[in-house]
CSV table of C-alpha atoms in Angstrom, one decimal:
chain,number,residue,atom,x,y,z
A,14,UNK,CA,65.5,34.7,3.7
A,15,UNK,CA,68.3,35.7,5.9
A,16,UNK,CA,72.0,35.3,5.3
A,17,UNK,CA,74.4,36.6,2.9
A,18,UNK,CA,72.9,37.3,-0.9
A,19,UNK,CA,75.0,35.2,-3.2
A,20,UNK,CA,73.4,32.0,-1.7
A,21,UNK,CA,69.9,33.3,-2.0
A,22,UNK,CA,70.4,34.0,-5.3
A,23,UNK,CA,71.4,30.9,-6.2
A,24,UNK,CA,68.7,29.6,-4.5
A,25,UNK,CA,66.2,31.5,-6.1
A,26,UNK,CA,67.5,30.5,-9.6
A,27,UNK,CA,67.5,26.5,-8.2
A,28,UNK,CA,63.9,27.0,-7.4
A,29,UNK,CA,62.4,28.9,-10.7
A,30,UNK,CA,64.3,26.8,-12.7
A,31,UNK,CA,62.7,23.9,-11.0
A,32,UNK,CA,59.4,25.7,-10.9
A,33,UNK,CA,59.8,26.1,-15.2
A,34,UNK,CA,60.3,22.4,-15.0
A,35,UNK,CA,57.1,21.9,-13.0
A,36,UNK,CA,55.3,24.0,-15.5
A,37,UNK,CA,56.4,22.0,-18.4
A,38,UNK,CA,55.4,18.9,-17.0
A,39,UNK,CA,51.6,19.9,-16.6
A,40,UNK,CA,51.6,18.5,-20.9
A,41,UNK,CA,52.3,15.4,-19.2
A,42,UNK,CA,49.8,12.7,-21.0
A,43,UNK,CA,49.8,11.2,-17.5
A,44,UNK,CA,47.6,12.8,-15.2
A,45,UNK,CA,48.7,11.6,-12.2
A,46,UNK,CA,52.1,13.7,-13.7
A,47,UNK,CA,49.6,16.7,-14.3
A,48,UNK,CA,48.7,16.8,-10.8
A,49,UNK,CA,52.0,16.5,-8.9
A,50,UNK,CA,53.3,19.0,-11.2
A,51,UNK,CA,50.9,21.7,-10.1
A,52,UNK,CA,51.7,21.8,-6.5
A,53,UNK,CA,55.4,21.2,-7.1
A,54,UNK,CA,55.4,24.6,-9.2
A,55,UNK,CA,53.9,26.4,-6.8
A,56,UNK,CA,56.1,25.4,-4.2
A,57,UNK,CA,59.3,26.3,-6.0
A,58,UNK,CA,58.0,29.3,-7.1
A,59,UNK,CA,56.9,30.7,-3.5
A,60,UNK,CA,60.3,29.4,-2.2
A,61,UNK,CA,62.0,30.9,-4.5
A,62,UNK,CA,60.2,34.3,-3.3
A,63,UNK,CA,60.8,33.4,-0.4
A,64,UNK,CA,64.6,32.9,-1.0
A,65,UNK,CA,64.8,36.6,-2.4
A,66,UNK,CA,67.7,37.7,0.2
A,67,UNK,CA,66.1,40.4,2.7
A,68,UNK,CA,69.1,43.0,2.1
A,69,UNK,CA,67.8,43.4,-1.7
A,70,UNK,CA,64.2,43.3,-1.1
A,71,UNK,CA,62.1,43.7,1.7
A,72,UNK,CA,58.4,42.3,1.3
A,73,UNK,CA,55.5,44.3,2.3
A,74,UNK,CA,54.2,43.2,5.6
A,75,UNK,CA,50.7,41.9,3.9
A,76,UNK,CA,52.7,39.8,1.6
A,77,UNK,CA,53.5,37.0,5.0
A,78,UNK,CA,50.0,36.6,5.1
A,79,UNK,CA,49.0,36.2,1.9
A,80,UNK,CA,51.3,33.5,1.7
A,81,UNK,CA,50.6,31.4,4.7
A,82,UNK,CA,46.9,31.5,2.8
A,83,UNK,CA,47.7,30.0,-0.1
A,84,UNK,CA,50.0,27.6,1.1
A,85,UNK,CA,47.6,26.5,4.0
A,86,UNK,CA,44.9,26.0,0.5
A,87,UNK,CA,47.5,24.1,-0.9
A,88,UNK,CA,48.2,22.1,2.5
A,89,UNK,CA,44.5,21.4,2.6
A,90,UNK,CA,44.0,20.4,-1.2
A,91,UNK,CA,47.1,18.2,-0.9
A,92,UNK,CA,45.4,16.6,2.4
A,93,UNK,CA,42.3,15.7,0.1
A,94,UNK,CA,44.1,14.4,-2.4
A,95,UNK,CA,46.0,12.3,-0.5
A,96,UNK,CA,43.0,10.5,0.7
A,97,UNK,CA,43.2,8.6,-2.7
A,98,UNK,CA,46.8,8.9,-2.8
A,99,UNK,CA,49.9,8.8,0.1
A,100,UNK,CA,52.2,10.2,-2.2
A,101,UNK,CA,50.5,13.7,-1.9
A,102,UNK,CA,51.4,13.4,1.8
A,103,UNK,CA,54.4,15.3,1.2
A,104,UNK,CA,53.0,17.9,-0.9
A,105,UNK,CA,51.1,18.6,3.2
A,106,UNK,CA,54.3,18.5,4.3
A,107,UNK,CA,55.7,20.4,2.8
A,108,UNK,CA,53.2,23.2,2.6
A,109,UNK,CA,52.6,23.3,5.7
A,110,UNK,CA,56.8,23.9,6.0
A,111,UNK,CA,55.8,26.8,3.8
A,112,UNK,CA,53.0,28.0,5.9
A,113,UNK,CA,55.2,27.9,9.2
A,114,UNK,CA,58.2,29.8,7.2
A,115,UNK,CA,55.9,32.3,6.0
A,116,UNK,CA,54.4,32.9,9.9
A,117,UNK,CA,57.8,32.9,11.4
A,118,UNK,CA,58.8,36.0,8.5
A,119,UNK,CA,55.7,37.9,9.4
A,120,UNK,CA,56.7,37.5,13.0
A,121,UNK,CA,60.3,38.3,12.5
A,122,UNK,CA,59.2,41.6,10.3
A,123,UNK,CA,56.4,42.7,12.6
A,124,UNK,CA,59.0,42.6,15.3
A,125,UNK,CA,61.8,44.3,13.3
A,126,UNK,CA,64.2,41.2,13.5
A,127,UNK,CA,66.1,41.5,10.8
A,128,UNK,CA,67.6,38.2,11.8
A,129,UNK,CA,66.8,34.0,11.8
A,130,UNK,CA,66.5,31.9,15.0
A,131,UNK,CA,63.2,33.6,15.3
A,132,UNK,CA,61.1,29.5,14.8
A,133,UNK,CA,60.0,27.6,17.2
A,134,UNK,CA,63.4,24.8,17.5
A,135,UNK,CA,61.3,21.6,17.7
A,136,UNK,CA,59.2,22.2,14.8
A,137,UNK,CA,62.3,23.6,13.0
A,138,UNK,CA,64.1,20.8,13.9
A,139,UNK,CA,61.4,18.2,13.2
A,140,UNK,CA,61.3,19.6,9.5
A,141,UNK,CA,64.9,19.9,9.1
A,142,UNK,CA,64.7,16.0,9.7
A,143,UNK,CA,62.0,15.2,7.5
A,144,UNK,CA,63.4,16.9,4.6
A,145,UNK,CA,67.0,15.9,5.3
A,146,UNK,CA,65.4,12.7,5.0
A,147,UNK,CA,63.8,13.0,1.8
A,148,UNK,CA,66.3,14.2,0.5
A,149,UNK,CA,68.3,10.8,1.5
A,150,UNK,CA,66.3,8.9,-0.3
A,151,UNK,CA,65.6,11.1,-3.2
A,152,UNK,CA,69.1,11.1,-3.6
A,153,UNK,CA,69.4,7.5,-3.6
A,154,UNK,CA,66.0,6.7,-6.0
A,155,UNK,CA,68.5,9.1,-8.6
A,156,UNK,CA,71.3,6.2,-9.0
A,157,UNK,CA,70.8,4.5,-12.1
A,158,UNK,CA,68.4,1.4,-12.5
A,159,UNK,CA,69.7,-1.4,-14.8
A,160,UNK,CA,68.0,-1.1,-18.1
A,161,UNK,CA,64.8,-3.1,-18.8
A,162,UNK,CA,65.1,-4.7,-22.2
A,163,UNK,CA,62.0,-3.9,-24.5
A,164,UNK,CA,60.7,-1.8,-21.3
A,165,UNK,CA,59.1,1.9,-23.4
A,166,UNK,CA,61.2,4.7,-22.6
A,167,UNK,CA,59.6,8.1,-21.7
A,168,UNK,CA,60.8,10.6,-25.1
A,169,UNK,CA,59.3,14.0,-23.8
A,170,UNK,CA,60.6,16.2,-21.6
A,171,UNK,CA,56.9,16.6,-19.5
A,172,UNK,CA,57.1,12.5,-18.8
A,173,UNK,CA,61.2,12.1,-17.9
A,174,UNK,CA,60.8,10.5,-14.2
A,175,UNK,CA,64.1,11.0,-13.8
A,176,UNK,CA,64.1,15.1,-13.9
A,177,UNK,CA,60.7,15.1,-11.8
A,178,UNK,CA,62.8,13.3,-9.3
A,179,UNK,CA,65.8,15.5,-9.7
A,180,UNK,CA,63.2,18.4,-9.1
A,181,UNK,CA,62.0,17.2,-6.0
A,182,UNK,CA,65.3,16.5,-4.6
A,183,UNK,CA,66.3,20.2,-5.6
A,184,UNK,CA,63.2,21.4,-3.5
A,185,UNK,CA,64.1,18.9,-0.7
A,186,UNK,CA,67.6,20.6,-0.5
A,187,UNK,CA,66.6,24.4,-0.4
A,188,UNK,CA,64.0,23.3,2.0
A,189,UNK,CA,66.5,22.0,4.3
A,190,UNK,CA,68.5,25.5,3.7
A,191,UNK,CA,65.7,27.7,3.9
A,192,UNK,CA,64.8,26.4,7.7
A,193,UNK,CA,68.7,26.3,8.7
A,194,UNK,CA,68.3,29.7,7.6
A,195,UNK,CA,64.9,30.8,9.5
């Protein structure tokens, strides 16, 4: 991404930190956990490639491509799912976000912009409101519930709600840097 390179490393660390989490929670007992998990690790671990700042590495051109693919797979698979389930809804979102970073980078490179402001500024701002909006109200679903006597509390590290909810929000935040930054 562009900008200056301590950021991007930080936000490359955010997002394969929360990319290990997703990983560990595919030994979730719960599938519905299994399946979340899946795309949520691939997303932080392309943004977090994504994030790599441009002044320490420069992608090859073929890699843009290759990206837009697999997220536009994952877009799809997430569409299908969500057929049984709204909640994957976001997962389209938010590859299709990836997809339209990853077309705006091959653009900027193939043009030798080494330089953001290269989106289209509705769709970049329509995003920037969704995920400023998620991130609203992930931030508000992470304030404490009152405790439920006798309620079973989740012991394993795959099942903790409340770090698969702290993940998302994490992603929700470097989205919303990652398209101030395109």
């Amino acid at each position: 991404m562009h900008g200056p390179a301590a950021p991007g490393w930080l936000m490359v660390a955010l997002c394969a930190a929360t990319g290990a989490y997703c990983l560990l929670r595919l030994r979730s007992a719960v599938e519905e956990q299994r399946r979340a998990a899946g795309d949520e690790a691939l997303m932080a671990f392309g943004m977090a490639g994504m994030a790599v700042p441009a002044a320490v590495y420069t992608p090859p051109e073929w890699t843009w491509p290759v990206l837009a693919a697999v997220f536009g797979a994952a877009a799809l698979r997430s569409a299908w799912a969500a057929r049984d389930d709204l909640g994957h809804l976001h997962h389209v979102v938010g590859a299709s976000a990836m997809v339209y970073m990853a077309v705006v980078m091959a653009g900027s490179a193939a043009s030798g912009h080494g330089h953001g402001g290269a989106g289209l500024p509705l769709l970049t701002g329509a995003l920037l409101l969704y995920f400023a909006g998620y991130v609203l109200y992930g931030g508000a679903r992470l304030l404490p519930a009152p405790a439920v006597a006798g309620a079973p509390r989740a012991v394993g590290w795959a099942d903790r709600t409340e770090l698969a909810r702290a993940c998302r929000l994490s992603m929700g935040i470097a989205m919303v840097a990652m398209l101030v930054t395109l």
